[in-house]
Every structure is written in C-alpha cells, then in structure tokens.
Amino acid sequence: MVRDGSPQTFGQFGGRYAPDELEEVLEDLATEYDHLKDDEEFREELDELLRNFAGRPTPLYHASSLSEEYGATIYFKREDLVHGGAHKLNNALGQALLAKHAGKERLIAETGAGQHGTATSFVGAHTGLETEIYQGKKDAERQRMNVFRMEQMGATVNKVTRGGSGLADAVDAAMEDLIKNNENTHYLVGSVVGPDPWPRMVRDFQSVIGEEAREQILEQEGKLPDAAVACVGGGSNAIGLFHPFFDDSEVDFYGAEAAGKGLDTNQHAAPLSEGKEEVYQGMRTRVIDDDVEVHSIAAGLDYPGVGPEHANYQELDRCSYRGIVDEDALQAFQDLCKYEGIVPALESSHAVALAKELAAEMDEDDVLLVNLSGRGDKDVEKIAEEYLQD
Ligand SMILES: *Cc1c(COP(=O)(O)O)cnc(C)c1O
C-alpha cells in the first residue's frame, strides 16, 4: 500500500510531534481518514446518524429580545439542542464510525469535566465498541454523576492519579494506552488538538455546524452574517462554525477565550491572548505561560493550549481572539436565561459575552452569528452554590 498519511500543518503550527511508536499508527489513521472522508457510503451512514441519533440539523434562532438589548441582530446556532446537550457528539459520531470502518474494537477517550467522555460513551453504546474513558481523579470526584452516567452506558472510567490529576494527565494516559493497544484501539480525541490528523479530522466532523448555519442564515436573512462568534477551549466548536465561511472575507471571525480572573492575573486559559508558541501534546501551537494556573469558570475551556489552526488564524489575522472574564460570562448566562428563555453552557456564555461587546460596536442591522455550543443544565448547580448566593 502506498502510504500518504503525511502530517499537515497550518502555517507554522500543527504537525505531528509524536513518539516513534506512534508515527506509523498516526500515518495509518490519516490514510484511513483521507480515504473514508470522500466515501459516499461513509458519508451517508454518518449523515443518517447525525439526523436520527444526534437530532440534526439544529435550528438557527433569531434572538429578538437579546438583539434589542445588545444592539445588533443576533442569531444563535443551537448546538445546545444536539443529543447530550453539546456539539461534542458531532465529532464523536464521526470518529466512532471511522473506528468501526477501520476494524477497531475499542474506543478510548480523555475527558475533563465529563462532556466528551459522555459523548464517547453514547457512541460506544450505539456502535457496540468497547469504551474506556480516562479522567483525572480530581475531575472524576467533582463529576460523580457524569462518571455514573458513562458507566450506565457500559463505559469503563479510569481515574488518572499522575501529575495534577487533571485533563492534561488524562490525555497522556490515553496516549500511552494507544501506544500499547493500537492494533485494536481508536483514540477518540475530543477537540481540534493533538498531532495530525486529529485537528483537521475533528474540524471536518464539526464543520456541519457552519455548513448548516451558512445555508440557514442565507435563507432567513438573505445575506451572510457580518461576524461569526464562538467560544474557544480546544477550539472545535469555533473552527466548526468558521471553516465553511473561511473564504467569505466579508464575514469577520471572533473567538472568545477564557480570561478567567483576568488576562493580567495568573489564572486564565487564554493562550492566544497571553501565551507563547511551543510544542505541546503532539502539536506546535500556543500555550499559556508556565506561571499561569489554568483556570476558567467553564470546565470545557479549562485547557492550557489551543488547536493549532486557531494559532494560524490569529497569525493570518483571519480571526480576532478576545479574553472574556468569568464575571462577564456569568452575566451573559443570566442575560440569555432572562431575555430568551435559553439556559446556555458556561462555555457558550463566553461567546454570548463577546457578542455583547461586539454588538456595542455595531449597528442594529448588523448580523452576528453566535454558536451556542451547549446547554447549561450541567452548570446551574455550581452557579447557584458558588456564584449567586445572597
Ligand atoms: C467542551 C465544550 C467546549 C469547548 O470545546 P471546543 O473544542 O473549544 O469547542 C465548548 N462548549 C461546550 C458546551 C463544551 O462542552
């Protein structure tokens, strides 16, 4: 077989920085993916699952009250209505199907708060593939209901005790599992991060967000939006929204990073606003400084690095990234509840807060397309207990 699984880069970022044992595994994965992504049968099977299992297409919703309050015409792409309550299932379905076609018997995944572990458990149960989740012990203890839910779907949850017992340690543990068991195992990475081919593969699976939104906004507004806005953790929901608009130069892109307690403090998760270029977890990208403790009110944004394609979008000036502090995200969460009757995830609330900033700089006819990456049911208890006490 001719191997053409050579690593792709995004400008100076991305690539494939992996231990020797993984080189061939990743090359094979890239080759398999390049072959399958244009395969008609694979596309049809995935489309059917996206429709009938995930609940796509998701609506594009004109938020008229919030538009009036914020001062621009605001539309939400409702990924909060995907099965499981977030965009993560789009990617999990794509990779699980890929694993099945590649003849794998086992899925593994990392998870932080448990959202991606849950999405992987859904698709593990659906496909019948054996599923093992790696989660930092600290995270697993804080998220016991998510652990229980994953186990109900037949997944095994491995609690990782090394390092800081967090997300980065769970990724390392999953990589080691892949090195040992690559013959029968697919590592279902949860965002546009890691070595090639994951950043581009996850981007393609999430691009269904932008593809649908582009058609829907043309139908509902009769024109493309003036700006597209999304929150950025690893960056998968944002790149999924942006990618289909990449060549539409009239559509400005805005990414909301977690500024945590403030960009000038040492508690945030904003590598694009305040970070440095380095090789991290298999990719060249931007990472927060060593003296910064990774922090966000939103568990899904609590990651020290970012997808390499975002680092390149920034380099190309294609997207502006701004930090949103915890407090502003919390205010946006309350705004969306109050004006629209929608309870957003705290991650998505960062995008809403950025939309508020942008709307203040725009005219009321200017159209903002905002990705609502997930619903906030998972966050209400924490918000009630920690942030909104009288
Ligand atoms: C995981 C998560 C995110 C962050 O991940 P990205 O890869 O940056 O999209 C954002 N929103 C929600 C609701 C999530 O669950």
Coordinates of C-alpha atoms and ligand atoms in Angstrom, one line a residue:
M1 CA 0.0 0.0 0.0
V2 CA 1.2 3.5 -0.8
R3 CA 1.3 5.5 2.4
D4 CA 0.2 9.1 2.1
G5 CA -0.5 9.9 5.7
S6 CA 2.0 12.7 5.8
P7 CA 1.3 15.3 8.5
Q8 CA -0.4 18.5 7.6
T9 CA 0.4 21.9 9.1
F10 CA -1.5 25.2 9.5
G11 CA 1.2 27.7 8.6
Q12 CA 3.9 27.2 11.2
F13 CA 1.5 25.4 13.5
G14 CA 0.2 21.9 13.9
G15 CA 2.2 19.0 12.6
R16 CA 2.8 15.6 14.2
Y17 CA 5.1 15.6 17.2
A18 CA 4.7 12.0 18.4
P19 CA 6.9 9.3 19.9
D20 CA 8.3 6.9 17.3
E21 CA 5.9 4.1 18.4
L22 CA 3.0 6.3 17.2
E23 CA 4.4 7.5 14.0
E24 CA 3.1 4.7 11.9
V25 CA -0.2 4.5 13.8
L26 CA -1.0 8.1 13.1
E27 CA 0.1 7.8 9.5
D28 CA -2.3 4.9 9.1
L29 CA -5.1 6.8 10.8
A30 CA -4.5 9.8 8.4
T31 CA -4.6 7.5 5.4
E32 CA -7.7 5.8 6.5
Y33 CA -9.4 9.1 7.2
D34 CA -8.4 10.6 3.8
H35 CA -9.8 7.5 2.1
L36 CA -13.1 7.5 4.1
K37 CA -13.9 11.2 4.2
D38 CA -14.9 11.2 0.5
D39 CA -16.5 7.7 0.6
E40 CA -20.2 8.0 -0.3
E41 CA -21.3 5.1 1.9
F42 CA -19.5 6.5 4.9
R43 CA -20.9 10.0 4.4
E44 CA -24.5 8.6 4.1
E45 CA -24.1 6.5 7.2
L46 CA -22.8 9.5 9.2
D47 CA -25.5 11.8 7.8
E48 CA -28.1 9.3 8.9
L49 CA -26.7 9.2 12.4
L50 CA -26.4 13.0 12.6
R51 CA -30.0 13.3 11.6
N52 CA -31.7 10.5 13.6
F53 CA -29.4 9.9 16.6
A54 CA -27.9 13.4 17.2
G55 CA -31.0 15.4 16.1
R56 CA -29.6 17.5 13.2
P57 CA -30.0 19.9 11.6
T58 CA -30.1 22.1 14.7
P59 CA -32.1 25.3 14.4
L60 CA -30.8 28.8 13.7
Y61 CA -32.6 31.0 16.1
H62 CA -33.2 34.8 15.9
A63 CA -32.9 36.1 19.4
S64 CA -35.0 39.2 19.0
S65 CA -35.2 40.3 22.7
L66 CA -31.5 39.9 23.2
S67 CA -30.8 41.7 19.9
E68 CA -32.8 44.7 21.1
E69 CA -30.9 44.6 24.5
Y70 CA -27.4 44.2 23.0
G71 CA -27.9 46.4 19.9
A72 CA -27.2 44.2 16.9
T73 CA -29.2 41.4 15.0
I74 CA -28.2 38.2 16.8
Y75 CA -28.7 34.7 15.7
F76 CA -27.8 31.5 17.7
K77 CA -26.8 28.3 16.1
R78 CA -28.5 25.9 18.5
E79 CA -25.8 23.2 19.2
D80 CA -27.3 23.1 22.7
L81 CA -30.1 21.0 21.2
V82 CA -27.9 18.2 20.0
H83 CA -28.4 14.9 21.8
G84 CA -26.4 15.1 25.0
G85 CA -26.6 18.9 25.1
A86 CA -23.5 20.0 23.2
H87 CA -21.7 19.9 19.8
K88 CA -19.3 17.2 21.0
L89 CA -21.4 14.4 19.6
N90 CA -20.8 15.5 16.0
N91 CA -17.2 14.6 16.3
A92 CA -17.7 11.5 18.5
L93 CA -20.1 10.0 15.9
G94 CA -17.6 10.7 13.0
Q95 CA -14.7 9.2 14.8
A96 CA -16.6 6.2 16.1
L97 CA -17.8 5.4 12.6
L98 CA -14.2 5.8 11.3
A99 CA -13.0 3.4 14.0
K100 CA -15.6 0.8 13.0
H101 CA -14.7 1.0 9.3
A102 CA -11.0 0.7 10.3
G103 CA -11.9 -2.6 12.0
K104 CA -11.1 -1.4 15.6
E105 CA -12.9 -3.0 18.5
R106 CA -12.2 -0.5 21.2
L107 CA -12.6 3.3 21.8
I108 CA -10.6 5.3 24.3
A109 CA -11.0 9.0 25.1
E110 CA -9.9 11.6 27.6
T111 CA -12.3 13.8 29.4
G112 CA -12.1 16.8 31.8
A113 CA -15.5 17.6 33.3
G114 CA -17.0 14.6 31.5
Q115 CA -18.7 16.1 28.5
H116 CA -16.5 14.4 25.9
G117 CA -16.4 11.2 27.9
T118 CA -20.2 11.2 27.9
A119 CA -20.4 11.8 24.1
T120 CA -17.9 9.0 23.6
S121 CA -20.0 6.7 25.8
F122 CA -23.1 7.4 23.8
V123 CA -21.3 6.4 20.6
G124 CA -19.6 3.4 22.3
A125 CA -23.0 2.1 23.3
H126 CA -24.5 2.8 19.9
T127 CA -21.8 1.1 17.9
G128 CA -21.1 -1.7 20.4
L129 CA -17.4 -0.8 20.6
E130 CA -15.8 -1.4 24.0
T131 CA -15.2 2.0 25.6
E132 CA -12.7 3.2 28.1
I133 CA -12.5 6.8 29.4
Y134 CA -9.5 8.4 31.1
Q135 CA -10.4 11.1 33.6
G136 CA -8.2 12.9 36.1
K137 CA -9.1 11.7 39.6
K138 CA -9.8 15.2 40.8
D139 CA -12.2 15.8 37.9
A140 CA -13.9 12.4 38.4
E141 CA -14.5 13.1 42.1
R142 CA -16.0 16.5 41.2
Q143 CA -18.2 15.0 38.5
R144 CA -19.5 11.8 40.1
M145 CA -22.9 11.9 38.2
N146 CA -21.1 12.1 34.9
V147 CA -19.0 9.1 35.9
F148 CA -22.2 7.2 36.8
R149 CA -23.8 8.1 33.5
M150 CA -20.8 6.9 31.5
E151 CA -20.8 3.6 33.4
Q152 CA -24.5 3.2 32.8
M153 CA -23.7 3.2 29.1
G154 CA -21.2 0.4 29.6
A155 CA -18.0 2.5 29.6
T156 CA -15.2 1.9 32.0
V157 CA -13.9 5.1 33.6
N158 CA -10.2 5.1 34.5
K159 CA -9.3 7.6 37.2
V160 CA -5.8 9.1 36.5
T161 CA -3.7 9.9 39.5
R162 CA -0.5 11.2 38.0
G163 CA 0.6 14.8 37.7
G164 CA -2.1 17.2 38.7
S165 CA -4.8 14.5 38.1
G166 CA -6.5 16.8 35.5
L167 CA -7.3 16.8 31.8
A168 CA -3.7 17.1 30.5
D169 CA -2.8 13.9 32.6
A170 CA -5.8 12.1 31.2
V171 CA -4.6 12.9 27.6
D172 CA -1.1 11.5 28.5
A173 CA -2.7 8.3 29.9
A174 CA -4.9 7.8 26.8
M175 CA -1.8 8.3 24.5
E176 CA 0.0 5.5 26.4
D177 CA -3.0 3.2 26.1
L178 CA -3.0 3.9 22.3
I179 CA 0.7 3.1 22.0
K180 CA 0.2 -0.2 23.8
N181 CA -3.1 -1.2 22.1
N182 CA -3.1 0.5 18.7
E183 CA -3.9 -2.7 16.8
N184 CA -7.5 -2.8 18.1
T185 CA -8.0 0.6 19.6
H186 CA -9.0 4.1 18.3
Y187 CA -8.3 7.1 20.4
L188 CA -11.3 9.4 20.0
V189 CA -9.7 12.8 20.7
G190 CA -12.3 15.4 21.9
S191 CA -11.2 18.6 20.1
V192 CA -9.1 20.1 17.3
V193 CA -5.9 19.4 19.2
G194 CA -3.1 16.9 19.3
P195 CA -0.9 15.6 16.5
D196 CA -2.1 15.3 12.9
P197 CA -4.6 14.1 11.7
W198 CA -6.9 15.0 14.7
P199 CA -7.0 18.8 14.3
R200 CA -8.2 18.6 10.6
M201 CA -10.3 15.4 11.2
V202 CA -12.2 16.9 14.2
R203 CA -12.6 20.2 12.2
D204 CA -14.2 18.4 9.3
F205 CA -16.6 16.5 11.6
Q206 CA -17.6 19.7 13.3
S207 CA -17.9 21.7 10.1
V208 CA -21.5 20.5 9.9
I209 CA -22.2 23.4 12.3
G210 CA -21.0 26.1 9.9
E211 CA -22.4 24.4 6.8
E212 CA -25.9 24.3 8.2
A213 CA -25.6 27.8 9.6
R214 CA -24.4 29.2 6.3
E215 CA -27.5 27.9 4.5
Q216 CA -29.9 28.9 7.3
I217 CA -28.7 32.5 7.6
L218 CA -28.9 32.9 3.8
E219 CA -32.4 31.7 3.9
Q220 CA -33.5 33.7 6.9
E221 CA -31.6 37.0 6.4
G222 CA -30.9 36.8 2.7
K223 CA -27.2 37.5 3.3
L224 CA -24.1 36.3 5.1
P225 CA -23.6 37.5 8.6
D226 CA -21.2 40.4 9.4
A227 CA -19.5 38.3 12.0
A228 CA -19.3 34.8 13.4
V229 CA -18.6 34.3 17.1
A230 CA -17.8 31.2 19.2
C231 CA -16.0 30.3 22.4
V232 CA -12.6 28.6 22.2
G233 CA -11.4 25.9 24.5
G234 CA -9.5 23.4 22.3
G235 CA -11.4 25.2 19.5
S236 CA -13.6 22.6 17.9
N237 CA -17.0 24.3 18.0
A238 CA -15.4 27.5 16.8
I239 CA -13.5 26.0 13.9
G240 CA -16.6 24.0 13.0
L241 CA -18.6 27.3 12.7
F242 CA -15.8 29.3 11.0
H243 CA -14.4 26.8 8.5
P244 CA -17.3 26.9 5.9
F245 CA -17.1 30.7 6.0
F246 CA -13.3 30.9 5.6
D247 CA -13.4 32.2 2.0
D248 CA -16.2 34.7 2.8
S249 CA -13.9 37.6 3.6
E250 CA -16.9 39.8 4.5
V251 CA -17.6 37.5 7.5
D252 CA -15.3 38.5 10.4
F253 CA -14.5 35.8 12.9
Y254 CA -14.3 36.3 16.7
G255 CA -13.2 33.8 19.2
A256 CA -13.9 34.1 22.9
E257 CA -11.1 32.7 25.1
A258 CA -11.4 32.2 28.8
A259 CA -9.8 35.1 30.5
G260 CA -10.7 33.6 33.9
K261 CA -9.9 36.1 36.7
G262 CA -8.3 38.5 34.2
L263 CA -5.7 38.3 31.4
D264 CA -3.3 40.3 33.7
T265 CA -3.7 37.7 36.5
N266 CA -2.1 34.3 36.7
Q267 CA -5.4 32.5 36.5
H268 CA -6.8 32.1 33.0
A269 CA -6.9 29.8 29.9
A270 CA -6.1 32.3 27.1
P271 CA -3.1 31.1 25.2
L272 CA -3.9 33.2 22.1
S273 CA -4.2 36.5 24.1
E274 CA -1.5 35.7 26.6
G275 CA 0.7 32.7 25.8
K276 CA 3.7 31.5 23.8
E277 CA 4.4 29.3 20.9
E278 CA 5.6 25.8 21.8
V279 CA 5.3 22.1 21.0
Y280 CA 2.6 20.7 23.3
Q281 CA 0.8 17.3 23.3
G282 CA 1.9 16.5 19.8
M283 CA 1.3 19.8 18.0
R284 CA 3.0 23.2 17.6
T285 CA 0.6 25.7 19.0
R286 CA 0.2 28.5 21.6
V287 CA 0.2 27.6 25.3
I288 CA -0.3 29.7 28.4
D289 CA 2.9 30.6 30.4
D290 CA 4.3 28.3 33.0
D291 CA 3.5 30.6 35.8
V292 CA -0.2 30.8 34.9
E293 CA -2.6 28.4 36.6
V294 CA -5.1 27.2 34.0
H295 CA -8.5 28.4 35.2
S296 CA -11.9 29.2 33.8
I297 CA -15.4 29.2 35.4
A298 CA -16.3 26.9 32.4
A299 CA -14.8 23.5 32.8
G300 CA -14.8 22.9 29.0
L301 CA -12.5 26.0 28.4
D302 CA -10.0 24.9 31.1
Y303 CA -7.2 23.8 28.8
P304 CA -3.7 25.3 28.7
G305 CA -3.3 25.0 24.9
V306 CA -5.4 25.6 21.8
G307 CA -6.0 23.9 18.4
P308 CA -3.1 24.8 16.0
E309 CA -5.5 26.1 13.3
H310 CA -6.6 28.8 15.6
A311 CA -3.0 29.8 16.2
N312 CA -2.7 30.1 12.4
Y313 CA -6.0 32.0 12.1
Q314 CA -4.5 34.5 14.5
E315 CA -1.2 34.7 12.6
L316 CA -3.2 35.3 9.4
D317 CA -5.4 37.9 11.0
R318 CA -8.4 35.9 9.9
C319 CA -9.9 35.8 13.4
S320 CA -9.7 38.1 16.4
Y321 CA -9.5 36.4 19.8
R322 CA -10.5 38.2 22.9
G323 CA -10.5 37.2 26.5
I324 CA -13.8 37.0 28.4
V325 CA -13.5 37.1 32.2
D326 CA -15.6 34.7 34.4
E327 CA -17.8 37.5 35.7
D328 CA -18.8 38.6 32.2
A329 CA -19.6 35.1 31.1
L330 CA -21.8 34.7 34.2
Q331 CA -23.6 37.9 33.3
A332 CA -24.2 36.7 29.7
F333 CA -25.5 33.4 31.2
Q334 CA -28.1 35.3 33.1
D335 CA -28.9 37.6 30.1
L336 CA -29.7 34.6 27.9
C337 CA -31.9 33.0 30.6
K338 CA -33.8 36.2 31.2
Y339 CA -34.3 37.6 27.7
E340 CA -34.6 34.4 25.7
G341 CA -35.6 31.5 28.0
I342 CA -32.4 29.6 27.0
V343 CA -30.0 28.3 29.6
P344 CA -26.6 28.3 28.0
A345 CA -23.5 26.3 29.0
L346 CA -20.9 28.5 30.8
E347 CA -18.5 27.8 27.8
S348 CA -21.1 29.2 25.4
S349 CA -21.8 32.1 27.7
H350 CA -18.3 33.3 26.8
A351 CA -19.4 33.6 23.2
V352 CA -22.6 35.5 24.3
A353 CA -20.5 37.9 26.3
L354 CA -18.2 38.6 23.4
A355 CA -21.3 39.1 21.2
K356 CA -22.4 41.7 23.7
E357 CA -19.1 43.6 23.3
L358 CA -19.2 43.4 19.6
A359 CA -22.9 44.5 19.3
A360 CA -22.0 47.6 21.3
E361 CA -19.6 48.5 18.4
M362 CA -22.1 47.7 15.6
D363 CA -25.3 48.9 14.1
E364 CA -28.6 47.2 14.9
D365 CA -28.9 45.8 11.4
D366 CA -25.5 44.2 11.6
V367 CA -25.9 40.4 11.8
L368 CA -24.0 38.4 14.4
L369 CA -24.0 34.6 14.1
V370 CA -23.2 33.1 17.5
N371 CA -22.6 29.5 18.2
L372 CA -24.4 28.2 21.3
S373 CA -22.1 25.2 21.8
G374 CA -24.1 23.7 24.6
R375 CA -26.8 23.9 27.2
G376 CA -26.3 24.9 30.8
D377 CA -28.2 22.3 32.8
K378 CA -24.8 20.9 33.8
D379 CA -23.8 24.3 35.3
V380 CA -26.8 25.5 37.2
E381 CA -26.0 23.8 40.5
K382 CA -22.4 25.2 40.6
I383 CA -23.6 28.7 39.6
A384 CA -26.3 28.6 42.3
E385 CA -23.9 27.4 45.0
E386 CA -20.8 29.3 44.2
Y387 CA -21.7 32.5 42.4
L388 CA -25.2 33.6 43.0
Q389 CA -25.6 33.4 46.8
D390 CA -27.1 36.4 48.5
Ligands
LIG1 C1 -16.2 21.0 25.5 C2 -17.0 22.2 25.3 C3 -16.5 23.4 24.7 C4 -15.0 23.6 24.4 O1 -14.5 22.8 23.4 P1 -14.1 23.3 22.0 O2 -13.3 22.2 21.4 O3 -13.4 24.6 22.1 O4 -15.4 23.5 21.3 C5 -17.3 24.5 24.5 N1 -18.7 24.4 24.8 C6 -19.2 23.3 25.3 C7 -20.7 23.3 25.6 C8 -18.4 22.2 25.6 O5 -19.0 21.1 26.1

